PDB file of C-alpha atoms in Angstrom:
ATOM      1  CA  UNK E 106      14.998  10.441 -13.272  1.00 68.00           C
ATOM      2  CA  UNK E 107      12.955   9.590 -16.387  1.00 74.00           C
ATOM      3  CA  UNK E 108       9.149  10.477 -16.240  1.00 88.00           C
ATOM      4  CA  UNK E 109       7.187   6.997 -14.692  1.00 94.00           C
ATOM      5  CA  UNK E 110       3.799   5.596 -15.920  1.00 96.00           C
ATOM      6  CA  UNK E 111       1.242   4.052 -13.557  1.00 95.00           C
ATOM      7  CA  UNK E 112       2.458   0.621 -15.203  1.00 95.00           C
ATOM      8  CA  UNK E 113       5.542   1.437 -13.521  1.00 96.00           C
ATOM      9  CA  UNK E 114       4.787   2.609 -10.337  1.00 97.00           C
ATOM     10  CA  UNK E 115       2.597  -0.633 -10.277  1.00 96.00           C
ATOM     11  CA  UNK E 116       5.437  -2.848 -11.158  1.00 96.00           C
ATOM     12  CA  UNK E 117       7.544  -1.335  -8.829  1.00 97.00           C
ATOM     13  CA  UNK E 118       5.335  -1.737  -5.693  1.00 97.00           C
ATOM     14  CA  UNK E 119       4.586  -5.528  -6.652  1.00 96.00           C
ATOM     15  CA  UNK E 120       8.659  -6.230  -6.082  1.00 97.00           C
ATOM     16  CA  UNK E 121       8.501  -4.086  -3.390  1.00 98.00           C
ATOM     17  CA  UNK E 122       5.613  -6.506  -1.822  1.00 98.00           C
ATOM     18  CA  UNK E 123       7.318  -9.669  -3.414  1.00 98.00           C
ATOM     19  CA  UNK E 124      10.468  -8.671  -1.647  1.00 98.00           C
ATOM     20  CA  UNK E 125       8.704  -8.122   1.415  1.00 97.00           C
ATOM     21  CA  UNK E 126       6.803 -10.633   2.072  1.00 97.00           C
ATOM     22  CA  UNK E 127       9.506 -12.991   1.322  1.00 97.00           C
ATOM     23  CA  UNK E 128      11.254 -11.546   4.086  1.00 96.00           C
ATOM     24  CA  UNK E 129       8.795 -12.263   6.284  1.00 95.00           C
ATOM     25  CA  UNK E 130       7.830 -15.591   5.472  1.00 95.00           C
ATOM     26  CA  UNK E 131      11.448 -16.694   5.323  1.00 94.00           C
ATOM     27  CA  UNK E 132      13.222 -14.190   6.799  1.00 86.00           C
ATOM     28  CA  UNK E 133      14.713 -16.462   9.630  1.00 83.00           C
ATOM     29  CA  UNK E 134      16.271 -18.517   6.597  1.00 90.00           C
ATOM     30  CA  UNK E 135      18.258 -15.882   5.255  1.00 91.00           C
ATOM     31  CA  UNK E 136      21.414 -14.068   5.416  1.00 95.00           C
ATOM     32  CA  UNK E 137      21.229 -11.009   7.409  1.00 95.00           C
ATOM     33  CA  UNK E 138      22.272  -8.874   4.431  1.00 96.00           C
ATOM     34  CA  UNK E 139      19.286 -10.166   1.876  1.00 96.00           C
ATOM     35  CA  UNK E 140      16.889  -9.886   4.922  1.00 96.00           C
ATOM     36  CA  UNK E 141      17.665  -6.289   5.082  1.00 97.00           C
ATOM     37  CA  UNK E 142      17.837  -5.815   1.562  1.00 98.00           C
ATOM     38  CA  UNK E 143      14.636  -7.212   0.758  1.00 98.00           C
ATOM     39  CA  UNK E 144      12.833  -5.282   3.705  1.00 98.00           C
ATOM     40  CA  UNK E 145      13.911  -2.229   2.635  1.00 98.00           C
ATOM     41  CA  UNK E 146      12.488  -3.097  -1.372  1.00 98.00           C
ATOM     42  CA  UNK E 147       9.437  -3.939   0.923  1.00 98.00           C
ATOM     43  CA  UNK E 148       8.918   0.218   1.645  1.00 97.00           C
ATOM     44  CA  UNK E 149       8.320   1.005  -1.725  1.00 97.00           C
ATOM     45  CA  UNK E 150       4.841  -1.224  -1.918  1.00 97.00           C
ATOM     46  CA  UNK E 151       2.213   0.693   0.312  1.00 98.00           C
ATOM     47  CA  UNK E 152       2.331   4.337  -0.547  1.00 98.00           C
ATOM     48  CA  UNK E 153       2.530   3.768  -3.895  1.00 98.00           C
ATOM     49  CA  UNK E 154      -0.555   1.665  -3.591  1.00 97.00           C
ATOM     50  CA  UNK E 155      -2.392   4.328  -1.732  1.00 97.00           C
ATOM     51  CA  UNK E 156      -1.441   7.191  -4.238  1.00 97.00           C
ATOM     52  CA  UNK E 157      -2.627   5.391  -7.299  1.00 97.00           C
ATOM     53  CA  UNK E 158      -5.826   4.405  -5.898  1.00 97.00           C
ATOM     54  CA  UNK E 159      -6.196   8.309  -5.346  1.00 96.00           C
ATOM     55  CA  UNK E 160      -5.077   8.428  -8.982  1.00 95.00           C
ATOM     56  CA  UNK E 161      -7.976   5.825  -9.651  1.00 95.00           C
ATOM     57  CA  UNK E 162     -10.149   7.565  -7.491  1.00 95.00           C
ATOM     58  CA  UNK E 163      -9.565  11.153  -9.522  1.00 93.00           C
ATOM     59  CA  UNK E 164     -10.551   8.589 -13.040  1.00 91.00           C
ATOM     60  CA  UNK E 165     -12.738   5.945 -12.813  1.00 93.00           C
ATOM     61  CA  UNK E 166     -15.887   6.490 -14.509  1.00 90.00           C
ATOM     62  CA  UNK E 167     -17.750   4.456 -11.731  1.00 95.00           C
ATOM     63  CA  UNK E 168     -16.551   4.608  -7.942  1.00 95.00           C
ATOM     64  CA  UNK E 169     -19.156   1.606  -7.402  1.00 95.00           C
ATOM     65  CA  UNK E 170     -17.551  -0.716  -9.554  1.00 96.00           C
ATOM     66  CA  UNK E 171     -13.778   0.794  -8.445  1.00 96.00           C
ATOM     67  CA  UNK E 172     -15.038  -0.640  -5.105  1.00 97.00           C
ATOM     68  CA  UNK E 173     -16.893  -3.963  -6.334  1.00 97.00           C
ATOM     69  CA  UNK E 174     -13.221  -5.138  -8.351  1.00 96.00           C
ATOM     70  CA  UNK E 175     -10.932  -4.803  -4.856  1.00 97.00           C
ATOM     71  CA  UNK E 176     -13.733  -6.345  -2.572  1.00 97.00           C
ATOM     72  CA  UNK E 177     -13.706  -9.202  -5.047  1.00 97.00           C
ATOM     73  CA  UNK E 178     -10.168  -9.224  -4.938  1.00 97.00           C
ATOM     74  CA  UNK E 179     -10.127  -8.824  -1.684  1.00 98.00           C
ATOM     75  CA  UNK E 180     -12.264 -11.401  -0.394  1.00 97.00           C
ATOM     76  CA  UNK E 181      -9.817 -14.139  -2.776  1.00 97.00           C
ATOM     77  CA  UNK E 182      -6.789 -12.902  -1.029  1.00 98.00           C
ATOM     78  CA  UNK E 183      -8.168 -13.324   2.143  1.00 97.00           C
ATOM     79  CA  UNK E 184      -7.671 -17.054   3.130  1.00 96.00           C
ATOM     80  CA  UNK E 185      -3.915 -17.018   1.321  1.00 97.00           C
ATOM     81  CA  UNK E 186      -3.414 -13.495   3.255  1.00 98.00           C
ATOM     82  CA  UNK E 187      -4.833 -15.570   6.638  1.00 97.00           C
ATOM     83  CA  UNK E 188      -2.152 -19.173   5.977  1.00 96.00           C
ATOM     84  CA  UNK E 189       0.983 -16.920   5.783  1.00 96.00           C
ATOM     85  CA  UNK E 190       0.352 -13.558   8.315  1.00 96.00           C
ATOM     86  CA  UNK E 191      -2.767 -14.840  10.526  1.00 92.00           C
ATOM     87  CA  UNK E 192      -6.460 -13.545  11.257  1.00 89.00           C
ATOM     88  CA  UNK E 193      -5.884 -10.007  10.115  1.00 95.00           C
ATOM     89  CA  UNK E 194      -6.824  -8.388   6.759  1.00 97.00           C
ATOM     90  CA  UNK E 195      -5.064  -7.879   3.948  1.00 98.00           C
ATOM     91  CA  UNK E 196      -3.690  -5.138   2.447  1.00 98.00           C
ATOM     92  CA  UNK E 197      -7.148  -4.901  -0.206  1.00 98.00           C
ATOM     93  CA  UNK E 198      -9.514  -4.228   2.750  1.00 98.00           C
ATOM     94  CA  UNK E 199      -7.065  -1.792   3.876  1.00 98.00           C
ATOM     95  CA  UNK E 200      -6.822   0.330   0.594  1.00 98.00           C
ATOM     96  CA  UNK E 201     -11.302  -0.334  -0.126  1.00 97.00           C
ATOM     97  CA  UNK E 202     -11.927   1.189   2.999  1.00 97.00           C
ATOM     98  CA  UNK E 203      -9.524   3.843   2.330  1.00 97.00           C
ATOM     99  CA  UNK E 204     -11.001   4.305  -0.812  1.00 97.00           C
ATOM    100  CA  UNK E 205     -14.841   4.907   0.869  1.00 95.00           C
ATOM    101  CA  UNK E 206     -13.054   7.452   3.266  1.00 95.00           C
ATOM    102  CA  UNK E 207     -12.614   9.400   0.131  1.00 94.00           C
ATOM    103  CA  UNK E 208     -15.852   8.489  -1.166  1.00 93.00           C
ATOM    104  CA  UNK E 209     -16.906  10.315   1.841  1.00 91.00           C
ATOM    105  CA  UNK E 210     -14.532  13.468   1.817  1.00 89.00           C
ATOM    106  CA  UNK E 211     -15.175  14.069  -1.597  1.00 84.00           C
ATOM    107  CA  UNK E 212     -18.975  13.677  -1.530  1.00 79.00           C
ATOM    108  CA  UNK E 213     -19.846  14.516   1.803  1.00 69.00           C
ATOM    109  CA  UNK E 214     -18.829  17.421   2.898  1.00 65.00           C
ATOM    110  CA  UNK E 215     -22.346  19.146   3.669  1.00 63.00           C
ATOM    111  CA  UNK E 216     -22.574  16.747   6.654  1.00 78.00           C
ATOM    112  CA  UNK E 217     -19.667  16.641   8.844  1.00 79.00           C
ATOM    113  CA  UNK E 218     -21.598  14.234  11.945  1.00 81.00           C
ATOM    114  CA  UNK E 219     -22.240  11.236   8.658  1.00 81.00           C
ATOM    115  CA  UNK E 220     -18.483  11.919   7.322  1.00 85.00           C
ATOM    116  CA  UNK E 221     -16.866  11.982  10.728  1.00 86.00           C
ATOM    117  CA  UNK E 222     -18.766   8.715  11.802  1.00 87.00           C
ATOM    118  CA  UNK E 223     -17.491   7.421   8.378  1.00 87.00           C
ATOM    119  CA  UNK E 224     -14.353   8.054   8.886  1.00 91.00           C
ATOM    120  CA  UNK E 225     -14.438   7.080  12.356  1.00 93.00           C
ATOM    121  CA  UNK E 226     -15.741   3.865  11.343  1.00 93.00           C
ATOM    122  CA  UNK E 227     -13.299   3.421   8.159  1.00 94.00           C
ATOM    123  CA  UNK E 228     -10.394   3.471  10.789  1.00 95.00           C
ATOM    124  CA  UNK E 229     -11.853   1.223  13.059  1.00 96.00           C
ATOM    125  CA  UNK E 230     -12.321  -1.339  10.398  1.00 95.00           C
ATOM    126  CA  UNK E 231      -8.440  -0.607   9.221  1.00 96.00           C
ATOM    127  CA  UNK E 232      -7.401  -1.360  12.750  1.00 96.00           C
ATOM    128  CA  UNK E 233      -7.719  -5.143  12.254  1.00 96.00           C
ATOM    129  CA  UNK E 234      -5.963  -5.090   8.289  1.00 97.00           C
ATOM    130  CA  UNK E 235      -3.073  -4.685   7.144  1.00 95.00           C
ATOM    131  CA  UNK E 236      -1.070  -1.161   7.889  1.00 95.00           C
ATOM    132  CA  UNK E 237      -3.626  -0.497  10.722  1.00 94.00           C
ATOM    133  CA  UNK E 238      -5.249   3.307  10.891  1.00 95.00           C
ATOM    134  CA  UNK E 239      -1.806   4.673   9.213  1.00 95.00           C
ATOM    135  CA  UNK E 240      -2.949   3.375   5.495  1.00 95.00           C
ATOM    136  CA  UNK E 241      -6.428   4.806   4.829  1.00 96.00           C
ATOM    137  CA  UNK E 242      -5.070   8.368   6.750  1.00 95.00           C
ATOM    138  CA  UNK E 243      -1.372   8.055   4.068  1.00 96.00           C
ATOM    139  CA  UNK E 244      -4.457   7.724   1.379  1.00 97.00           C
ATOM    140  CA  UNK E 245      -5.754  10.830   2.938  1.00 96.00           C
ATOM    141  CA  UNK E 246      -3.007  12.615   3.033  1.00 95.00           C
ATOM    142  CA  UNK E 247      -2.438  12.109  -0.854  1.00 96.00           C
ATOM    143  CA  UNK E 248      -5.312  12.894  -1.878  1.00 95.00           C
ATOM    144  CA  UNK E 249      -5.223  16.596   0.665  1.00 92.00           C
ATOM    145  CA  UNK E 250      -1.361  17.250  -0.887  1.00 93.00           C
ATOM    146  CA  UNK E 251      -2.310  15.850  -4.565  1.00 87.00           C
ATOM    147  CA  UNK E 252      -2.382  19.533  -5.779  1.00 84.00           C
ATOM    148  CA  UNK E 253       0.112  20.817  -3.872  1.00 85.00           C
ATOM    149  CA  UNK E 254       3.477  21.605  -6.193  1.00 77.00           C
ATOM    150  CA  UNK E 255       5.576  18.310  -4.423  1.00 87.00           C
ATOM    151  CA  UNK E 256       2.305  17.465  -2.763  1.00 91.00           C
ATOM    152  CA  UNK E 257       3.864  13.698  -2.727  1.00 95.00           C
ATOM    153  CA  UNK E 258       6.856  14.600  -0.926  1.00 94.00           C
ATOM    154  CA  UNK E 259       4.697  16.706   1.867  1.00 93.00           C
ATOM    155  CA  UNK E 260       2.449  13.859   2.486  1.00 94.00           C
ATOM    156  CA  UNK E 261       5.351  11.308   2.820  1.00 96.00           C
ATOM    157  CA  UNK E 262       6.750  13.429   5.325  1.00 93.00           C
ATOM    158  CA  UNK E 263       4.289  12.328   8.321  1.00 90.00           C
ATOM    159  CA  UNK E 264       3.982   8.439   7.901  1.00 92.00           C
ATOM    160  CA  UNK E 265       8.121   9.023   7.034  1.00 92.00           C
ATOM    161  CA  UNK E 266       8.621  10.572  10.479  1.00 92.00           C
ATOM    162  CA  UNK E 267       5.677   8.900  12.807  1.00 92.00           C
ATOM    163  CA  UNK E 268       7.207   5.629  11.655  1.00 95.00           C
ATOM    164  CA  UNK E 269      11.057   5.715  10.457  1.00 94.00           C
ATOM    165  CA  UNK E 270      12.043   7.945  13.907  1.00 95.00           C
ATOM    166  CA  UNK E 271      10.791   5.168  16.080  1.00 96.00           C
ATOM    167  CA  UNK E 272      12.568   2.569  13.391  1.00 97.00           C
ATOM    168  CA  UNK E 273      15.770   4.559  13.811  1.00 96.00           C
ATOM    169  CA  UNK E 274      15.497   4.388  17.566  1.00 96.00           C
ATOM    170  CA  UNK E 275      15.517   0.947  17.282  1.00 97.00           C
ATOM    171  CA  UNK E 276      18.137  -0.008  14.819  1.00 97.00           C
ATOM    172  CA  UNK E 277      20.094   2.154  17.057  1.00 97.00           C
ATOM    173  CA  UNK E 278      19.548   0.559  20.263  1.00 97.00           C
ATOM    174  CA  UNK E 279      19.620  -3.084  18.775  1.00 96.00           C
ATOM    175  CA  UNK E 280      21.053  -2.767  15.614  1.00 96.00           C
ATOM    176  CA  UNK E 281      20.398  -6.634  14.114  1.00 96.00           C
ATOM    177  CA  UNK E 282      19.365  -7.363  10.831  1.00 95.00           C
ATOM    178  CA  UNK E 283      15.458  -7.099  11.748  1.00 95.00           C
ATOM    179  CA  UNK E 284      15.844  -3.946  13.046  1.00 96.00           C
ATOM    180  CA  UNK E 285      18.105  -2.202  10.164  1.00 97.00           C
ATOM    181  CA  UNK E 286      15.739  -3.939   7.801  1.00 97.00           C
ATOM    182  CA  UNK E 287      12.610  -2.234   8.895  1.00 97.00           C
ATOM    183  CA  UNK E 288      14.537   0.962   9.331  1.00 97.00           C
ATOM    184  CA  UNK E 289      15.216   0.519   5.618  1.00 98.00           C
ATOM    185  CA  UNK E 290      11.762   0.065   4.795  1.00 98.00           C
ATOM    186  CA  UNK E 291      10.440   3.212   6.254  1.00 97.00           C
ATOM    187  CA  UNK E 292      13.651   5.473   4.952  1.00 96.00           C
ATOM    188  CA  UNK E 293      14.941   3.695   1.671  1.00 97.00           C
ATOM    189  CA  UNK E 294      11.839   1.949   0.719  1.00 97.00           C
ATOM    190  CA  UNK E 295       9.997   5.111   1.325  1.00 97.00           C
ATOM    191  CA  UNK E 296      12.490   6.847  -0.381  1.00 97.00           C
ATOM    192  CA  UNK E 297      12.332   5.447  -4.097  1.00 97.00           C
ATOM    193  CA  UNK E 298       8.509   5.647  -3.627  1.00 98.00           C
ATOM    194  CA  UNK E 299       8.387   9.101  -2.982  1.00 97.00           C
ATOM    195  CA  UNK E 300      11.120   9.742  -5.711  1.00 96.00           C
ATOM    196  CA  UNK E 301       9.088   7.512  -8.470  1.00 97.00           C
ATOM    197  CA  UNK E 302       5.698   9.474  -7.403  1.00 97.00           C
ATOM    198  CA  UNK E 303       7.288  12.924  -7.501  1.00 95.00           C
ATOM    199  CA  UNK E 304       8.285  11.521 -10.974  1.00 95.00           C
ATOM    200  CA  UNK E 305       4.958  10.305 -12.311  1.00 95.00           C
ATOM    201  CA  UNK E 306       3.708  11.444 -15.536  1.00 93.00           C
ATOM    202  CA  UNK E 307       0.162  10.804 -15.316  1.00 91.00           C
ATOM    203  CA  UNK E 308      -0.131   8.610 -17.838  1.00 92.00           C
ATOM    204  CA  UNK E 309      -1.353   4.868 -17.582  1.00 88.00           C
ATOM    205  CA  UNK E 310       1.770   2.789 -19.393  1.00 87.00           C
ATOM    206  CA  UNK E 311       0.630  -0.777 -20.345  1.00 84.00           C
ATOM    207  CA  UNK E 312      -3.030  -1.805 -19.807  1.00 80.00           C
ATOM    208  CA  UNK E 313      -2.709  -4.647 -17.352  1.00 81.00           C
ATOM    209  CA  UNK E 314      -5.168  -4.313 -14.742  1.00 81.00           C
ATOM    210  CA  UNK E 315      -6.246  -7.687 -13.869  1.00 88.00           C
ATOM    211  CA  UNK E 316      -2.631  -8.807 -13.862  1.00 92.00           C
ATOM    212  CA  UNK E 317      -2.218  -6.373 -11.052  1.00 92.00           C
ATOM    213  CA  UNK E 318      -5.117  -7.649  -8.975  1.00 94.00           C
ATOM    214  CA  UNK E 319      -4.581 -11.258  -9.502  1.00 95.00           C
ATOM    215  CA  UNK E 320      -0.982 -11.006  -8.672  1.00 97.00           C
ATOM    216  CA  UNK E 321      -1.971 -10.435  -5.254  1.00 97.00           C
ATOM    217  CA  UNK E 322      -3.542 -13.373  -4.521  1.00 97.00           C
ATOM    218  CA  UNK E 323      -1.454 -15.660  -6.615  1.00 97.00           C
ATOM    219  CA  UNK E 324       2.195 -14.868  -5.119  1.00 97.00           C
ATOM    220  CA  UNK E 325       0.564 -15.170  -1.533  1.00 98.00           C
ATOM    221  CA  UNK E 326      -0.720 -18.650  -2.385  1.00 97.00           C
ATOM    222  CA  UNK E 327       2.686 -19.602  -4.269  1.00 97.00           C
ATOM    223  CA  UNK E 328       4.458 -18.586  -1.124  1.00 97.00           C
ATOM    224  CA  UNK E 329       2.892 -20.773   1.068  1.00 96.00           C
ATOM    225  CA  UNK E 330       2.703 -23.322  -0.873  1.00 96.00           C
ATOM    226  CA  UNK E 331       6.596 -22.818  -1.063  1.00 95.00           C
ATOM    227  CA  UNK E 332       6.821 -22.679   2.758  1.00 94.00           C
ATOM    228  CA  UNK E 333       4.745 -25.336   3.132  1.00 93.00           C
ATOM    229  CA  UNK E 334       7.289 -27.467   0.608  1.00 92.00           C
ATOM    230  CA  UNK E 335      10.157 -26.229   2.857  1.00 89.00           C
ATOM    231  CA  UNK E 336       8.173 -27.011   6.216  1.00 78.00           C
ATOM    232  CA  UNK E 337       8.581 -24.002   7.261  1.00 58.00           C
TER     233      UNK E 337
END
């Protein structure tokens, strides 16, 4: 596989969330085949996210405003976020607390009571957003592996087996297009992430940050505003 810039992985996980996200919203609309298609695409989206904000984590020049750009960007995506999936957070609250929990292991390590009640309090927080306690500890468990040689492919392995063993189980025992299509997303989804991250060249591709961040908001509003058109 060719060597992948961060402008790839990025545009990668955005179809990944496209795709996935249009499975849920209109997954009941679809043929069984696209919904499992498309759910599958949907794996790539969150561990990529977490290991590049541990890649912008290891570069920013200021951690502060690293943190002020996805609360802003968080706080936008919100009410979109709230019309199509309900009163949980999205996916941006998920990734800024994981991003303090590394604030904290990286700069706090002389005292383990404030960084344990930090993190303590970082997963409670990610209990009511998006990908729960499991995507601030996959953000830790990038940035532990990240100088490990195929430090990506060890810290896929636990979210790969806490959550595609019970997916198998289930495909297996009710094998419908739901079922297969989240078992995609935690085996072929996770896959081609863990293949384009073991791949990653470390260098940033084409400069387009805020297209990144206000893509987000903007295919979450255009999708219910779609759904809404189809009265869903």
């Amino acid at each position: 596989m060719p060597s992948v810039t961060a402008f790839a992985l990025k545009v990668a996980a955005i179809v990944g969330m496209t795709c996935n996200h249009i499975a849920n919203v209109f997954g009941s609309e679809l043929p069984g085949g696209a919904m499992v298609a498309l759910y599958s695409l949907g794996g790539l989206t969150f561990p990529i996210m977490a290991y590049l904000l541990c890649e912008g984590y290891r570069h920013t020049s200021s951690v502060r405003r690293y943190a002020e750009r996805l609360a802003v960007f968080a706080v936008v995506s919100q009410i979109p976020y709230s019309l199509l999936f309900g009163a949980t957070g999205n996916v941006l609250i998920t990734l800024l607390v994981g991003l303090g929990m590394l604030w904290l292991v990286d700069r706090q390590r002389q005292s383990l009571v404030l960084c344990a009640l930090g993190l303590l309090g970082g997963l409670a927080v990610s209990s009511f957003c998006d990908w729960g306690i499991i995507g601030p500890l996959m953000i830790l468990l990038f940035w532990h592996f990240h100088d490990r040689p195929r430090g990506v492919a060890l810290a896929m392995l636990v979210p790969f087996l806490g959550l595609g063993l019970p997916a198998l189980s289930w495909a297996i025992s009710d094998p419908v297009p739901l079922s297969l299509g989240v078992l995609g997303y935690y085996t072929v989804g996770f896959g081609l992430a863990t293949a384009l991250m073991l791949n990653y060249n470390g260098q940033r591709g084409r400069p387009l940050k805020w297209f990144f961040y206000g893509y987000y908001p903007g295919h979450l509003l255009a999708l219910w505003a779609l759904a809404q058109a189809l009265a869903l």
